[in-house]
PDB file of C-alpha atoms in Angstrom:
ATOM      1  CA  UNK A   1     -13.834 -63.346  79.255  1.00  0.00           C
ATOM      2  CA  UNK A   2     -12.682 -63.470  75.744  1.00  0.00           C
ATOM      3  CA  UNK A   3     -16.905 -64.947  74.759  1.00  0.00           C
ATOM      4  CA  UNK A   4     -18.087 -61.741  76.579  1.00  0.00           C
ATOM      5  CA  UNK A   5     -15.444 -59.308  74.694  1.00  0.00           C
ATOM      6  CA  UNK A   6     -17.755 -56.372  76.723  1.00  0.00           C
ATOM      7  CA  UNK A   7     -15.806 -57.526  79.621  1.00  0.00           C
ATOM      8  CA  UNK A   8     -12.553 -57.048  78.903  1.00  0.00           C
ATOM      9  CA  UNK A   9     -10.636 -53.996  79.972  1.00  0.00           C
ATOM     10  CA  UNK A  10     -10.780 -51.240  78.027  1.00  0.00           C
ATOM     11  CA  UNK A  11      -8.821 -48.093  77.614  1.00  0.00           C
ATOM     12  CA  UNK A  12     -10.417 -44.506  76.547  1.00  0.00           C
ATOM     13  CA  UNK A  13      -9.240 -41.268  75.479  1.00  0.00           C
ATOM     14  CA  UNK A  14     -10.299 -38.861  77.833  1.00  0.00           C
ATOM     15  CA  UNK A  15      -8.232 -36.103  77.173  1.00  0.00           C
ATOM     16  CA  UNK A  16      -6.465 -34.772  73.959  1.00  0.00           C
ATOM     17  CA  UNK A  17      -6.488 -34.952  70.352  1.00  0.00           C
ATOM     18  CA  UNK A  18      -8.371 -38.614  69.823  1.00  0.00           C
ATOM     19  CA  UNK A  19     -10.974 -37.401  72.787  1.00  0.00           C
ATOM     20  CA  UNK A  20     -13.789 -40.401  72.784  1.00  0.00           C
ATOM     21  CA  UNK A  21     -11.974 -43.237  71.094  1.00  0.00           C
ATOM     22  CA  UNK A  22     -11.801 -46.447  72.886  1.00  0.00           C
ATOM     23  CA  UNK A  23      -9.453 -49.422  72.982  1.00  0.00           C
ATOM     24  CA  UNK A  24     -10.373 -52.972  74.061  1.00  0.00           C
ATOM     25  CA  UNK A  25      -7.194 -54.415  75.813  1.00  0.00           C
ATOM     26  CA  UNK A  26      -6.857 -58.541  75.034  1.00  0.00           C
ATOM     27  CA  UNK A  27      -4.482 -61.645  76.686  1.00  0.00           C
ATOM     28  CA  UNK A  28      -1.611 -60.114  73.912  1.00  0.00           C
ATOM     29  CA  UNK A  29       0.421 -57.429  75.448  1.00  0.00           C
ATOM     30  CA  UNK A  30      -0.464 -53.973  73.709  1.00  0.00           C
ATOM     31  CA  UNK A  31       2.467 -51.234  72.890  1.00  0.00           C
ATOM     32  CA  UNK A  32       0.683 -47.769  73.091  1.00  0.00           C
ATOM     33  CA  UNK A  33       2.675 -45.152  71.133  1.00  0.00           C
ATOM     34  CA  UNK A  34       2.269 -42.177  67.941  1.00  0.00           C
ATOM     35  CA  UNK A  35       4.169 -45.282  65.538  1.00  0.00           C
ATOM     36  CA  UNK A  36       1.650 -46.532  63.053  1.00  0.00           C
ATOM     37  CA  UNK A  37       2.485 -49.978  64.079  1.00  0.00           C
ATOM     38  CA  UNK A  38       2.039 -50.267  67.412  1.00  0.00           C
ATOM     39  CA  UNK A  39      -1.468 -52.053  68.549  1.00  0.00           C
ATOM     40  CA  UNK A  40      -2.838 -48.639  70.189  1.00  0.00           C
ATOM     41  CA  UNK A  41      -1.962 -46.002  67.923  1.00  0.00           C
ATOM     42  CA  UNK A  42      -2.922 -42.337  69.280  1.00  0.00           C
ATOM     43  CA  UNK A  43      -2.425 -39.587  67.691  1.00  0.00           C
ATOM     44  CA  UNK A  44      -0.050 -37.199  69.495  1.00  0.00           C
ATOM     45  CA  UNK A  45       2.634 -35.563  68.843  1.00  0.00           C
ATOM     46  CA  UNK A  46       4.057 -35.506  72.048  1.00  0.00           C
ATOM     47  CA  UNK A  47       4.512 -39.427  72.614  1.00  0.00           C
ATOM     48  CA  UNK A  48       7.166 -41.606  71.783  1.00  0.00           C
ATOM     49  CA  UNK A  49       6.674 -43.920  68.569  1.00  0.00           C
ATOM     50  CA  UNK A  50       6.606 -46.912  71.287  1.00  0.00           C
ATOM     51  CA  UNK A  51       5.648 -45.089  74.579  1.00  0.00           C
ATOM     52  CA  UNK A  52       3.939 -47.771  76.865  1.00  0.00           C
ATOM     53  CA  UNK A  53       3.006 -51.410  76.865  1.00  0.00           C
ATOM     54  CA  UNK A  54      -0.370 -52.691  78.476  1.00  0.00           C
ATOM     55  CA  UNK A  55      -0.476 -56.428  79.313  1.00  0.00           C
ATOM     56  CA  UNK A  56      -3.239 -58.717  80.629  1.00  0.00           C
ATOM     57  CA  UNK A  57      -2.608 -60.954  83.322  1.00  0.00           C
ATOM     58  CA  UNK A  58      -3.920 -63.518  85.945  1.00  0.00           C
ATOM     59  CA  UNK A  59      -3.416 -61.331  88.420  1.00  0.00           C
ATOM     60  CA  UNK A  60      -4.575 -57.741  86.691  1.00  0.00           C
ATOM     61  CA  UNK A  61      -3.730 -55.692  83.580  1.00  0.00           C
ATOM     62  CA  UNK A  62      -0.015 -54.291  83.998  1.00  0.00           C
ATOM     63  CA  UNK A  63       1.018 -50.781  82.721  1.00  0.00           C
ATOM     64  CA  UNK A  64       5.061 -50.383  81.651  1.00  0.00           C
ATOM     65  CA  UNK A  65       6.884 -47.191  80.146  1.00  0.00           C
ATOM     66  CA  UNK A  66       8.891 -47.984  77.388  1.00  0.00           C
ATOM     67  CA  UNK A  67      11.885 -45.435  77.969  1.00  0.00           C
ATOM     68  CA  UNK A  68       9.619 -42.535  76.668  1.00  0.00           C
ATOM     69  CA  UNK A  69      11.267 -39.627  76.264  1.00  0.00           C
ATOM     70  CA  UNK A  70       7.921 -37.464  78.525  1.00  0.00           C
ATOM     71  CA  UNK A  71       7.369 -40.160  80.656  1.00  0.00           C
ATOM     72  CA  UNK A  72       4.265 -42.271  81.475  1.00  0.00           C
ATOM     73  CA  UNK A  73       1.802 -41.078  84.302  1.00  0.00           C
ATOM     74  CA  UNK A  74      -0.092 -43.396  86.108  1.00  0.00           C
ATOM     75  CA  UNK A  75      -2.761 -40.672  88.659  1.00  0.00           C
ATOM     76  CA  UNK A  76       0.228 -38.244  88.461  1.00  0.00           C
ATOM     77  CA  UNK A  77       3.044 -39.950  89.830  1.00  0.00           C
ATOM     78  CA  UNK A  78       5.340 -40.751  86.946  1.00  0.00           C
ATOM     79  CA  UNK A  79       6.237 -44.479  86.715  1.00  0.00           C
ATOM     80  CA  UNK A  80       9.658 -46.194  86.771  1.00  0.00           C
ATOM     81  CA  UNK A  81       8.445 -49.695  86.326  1.00  0.00           C
ATOM     82  CA  UNK A  82       5.503 -51.900  85.853  1.00  0.00           C
ATOM     83  CA  UNK A  83       2.265 -51.205  87.423  1.00  0.00           C
ATOM     84  CA  UNK A  84      -1.111 -52.941  88.370  1.00  0.00           C
ATOM     85  CA  UNK A  85      -3.856 -51.081  86.955  1.00  0.00           C
ATOM     86  CA  UNK A  86      -7.156 -50.373  89.278  1.00  0.00           C
ATOM     87  CA  UNK A  87     -10.557 -49.908  87.467  1.00  0.00           C
ATOM     88  CA  UNK A  88     -11.120 -46.344  87.106  1.00  0.00           C
ATOM     89  CA  UNK A  89      -6.774 -45.134  86.726  1.00  0.00           C
ATOM     90  CA  UNK A  90      -6.381 -42.066  84.834  1.00  0.00           C
ATOM     91  CA  UNK A  91      -2.840 -42.645  82.409  1.00  0.00           C
ATOM     92  CA  UNK A  92      -1.166 -39.722  81.085  1.00  0.00           C
ATOM     93  CA  UNK A  93       0.864 -39.874  78.039  1.00  0.00           C
ATOM     94  CA  UNK A  94       1.956 -36.924  76.459  1.00  0.00           C
ATOM     95  CA  UNK A  95      -1.076 -34.587  76.347  1.00  0.00           C
ATOM     96  CA  UNK A  96      -3.097 -37.659  76.050  1.00  0.00           C
ATOM     97  CA  UNK A  97      -5.573 -38.609  78.683  1.00  0.00           C
ATOM     98  CA  UNK A  98      -6.803 -42.395  79.145  1.00  0.00           C
ATOM     99  CA  UNK A  99      -8.836 -43.631  81.519  1.00  0.00           C
ATOM    100  CA  UNK A 100      -8.415 -47.466  82.362  1.00  0.00           C
ATOM    101  CA  UNK A 101     -12.362 -49.427  82.999  1.00  0.00           C
ATOM    102  CA  UNK A 102     -12.440 -53.078  84.039  1.00  0.00           C
ATOM    103  CA  UNK A 103     -15.739 -54.238  83.724  1.00  0.00           C
ATOM    104  CA  UNK A 104     -14.728 -57.205  85.364  1.00  0.00           C
ATOM    105  CA  UNK A 105     -14.527 -54.994  88.841  1.00  0.00           C
ATOM    106  CA  UNK A 106     -15.623 -51.890  88.156  1.00  0.00           C
ATOM    107  CA  UNK A 107     -18.952 -50.586  90.233  1.00  0.00           C
ATOM    108  CA  UNK A 108     -20.214 -48.223  86.995  1.00  0.00           C
ATOM    109  CA  UNK A 109     -20.265 -48.581  83.700  1.00  0.00           C
ATOM    110  CA  UNK A 110     -19.033 -46.530  81.048  1.00  0.00           C
ATOM    111  CA  UNK A 111     -20.833 -44.539  78.375  1.00  0.00           C
ATOM    112  CA  UNK A 112     -22.460 -46.628  75.996  1.00  0.00           C
ATOM    113  CA  UNK A 113     -21.699 -49.923  77.897  1.00  0.00           C
ATOM    114  CA  UNK A 114     -25.259 -51.550  78.872  1.00  0.00           C
ATOM    115  CA  UNK A 115     -24.482 -54.772  80.759  1.00  0.00           C
ATOM    116  CA  UNK A 116     -27.373 -57.339  81.107  1.00  0.00           C
ATOM    117  CA  UNK A 117     -29.092 -56.862  84.709  1.00  0.00           C
ATOM    118  CA  UNK A 118     -27.609 -60.503  85.947  1.00  0.00           C
ATOM    119  CA  UNK A 119     -23.979 -59.304  85.009  1.00  0.00           C
ATOM    120  CA  UNK A 120     -24.332 -56.307  87.188  1.00  0.00           C
ATOM    121  CA  UNK A 121     -25.044 -55.415  90.724  1.00  0.00           C
ATOM    122  CA  UNK A 122     -28.257 -53.892  91.202  1.00  0.00           C
ATOM    123  CA  UNK A 123     -28.346 -50.496  92.978  1.00  0.00           C
ATOM    124  CA  UNK A 124     -31.098 -50.478  95.650  1.00  0.00           C
ATOM    125  CA  UNK A 125     -29.885 -46.858  97.925  1.00  0.00           C
ATOM    126  CA  UNK A 126     -31.120 -44.820  94.954  1.00  0.00           C
ATOM    127  CA  UNK A 127     -33.723 -42.057  96.658  1.00  0.00           C
ATOM    128  CA  UNK A 128     -36.882 -41.303  94.247  1.00  0.00           C
ATOM    129  CA  UNK A 129     -36.612 -37.785  92.202  1.00  0.00           C
ATOM    130  CA  UNK A 130     -38.650 -35.058  94.252  1.00  0.00           C
ATOM    131  CA  UNK A 131     -40.290 -31.932  92.649  1.00  0.00           C
ATOM    132  CA  UNK A 132     -39.247 -28.710  93.116  1.00  0.00           C
ATOM    133  CA  UNK A 133     -41.730 -26.427  95.061  1.00  0.00           C
ATOM    134  CA  UNK A 134     -42.686 -23.766  92.538  1.00  0.00           C
ATOM    135  CA  UNK A 135     -43.408 -20.461  94.078  1.00  0.00           C
ATOM    136  CA  UNK A 136     -47.180 -18.476  94.078  1.00  0.00           C
ATOM    137  CA  UNK A 137     -47.252 -15.766  91.569  1.00  0.00           C
ATOM    138  CA  UNK A 138     -47.859 -12.467  93.320  1.00  0.00           C
ATOM    139  CA  UNK A 139     -51.107 -11.845  92.910  1.00  0.00           C
ATOM    140  CA  UNK A 140     -52.458 -15.209  94.673  1.00  0.00           C
ATOM    141  CA  UNK A 141     -50.164 -14.575  97.642  1.00  0.00           C
ATOM    142  CA  UNK A 142     -52.408 -11.647  99.198  1.00  0.00           C
TER     143      UNK A 142
END
């Protein structure tokens, strides 16, 4: 996967002060917090300096709260111990909402990521778009 960085898991800020920012995960555990010394620094005063960590393991990506004041929330549930993430999970830290995206498992790709056709499944169930009927002008109806 390191040969294709675009296939490494990704955290995208979906809500909060840094909305739109993305952070690509790596094999090295990454700490998320408001300190400038952490690997994923998020500008949110409601985060602890070292709030949570994410680590990429052989069995997936794990999220762990690091004893933060406001807690780490995964899909609207406060986590107490390390949790395995799934593609599409929503992580809330303070007032920041992160979306987890794993291109290796995903059925859809996030905005801005384009995979080569041979790397992703082809959708054959799309229906053609049909034009809406247009009403005739009132004079032509008579």
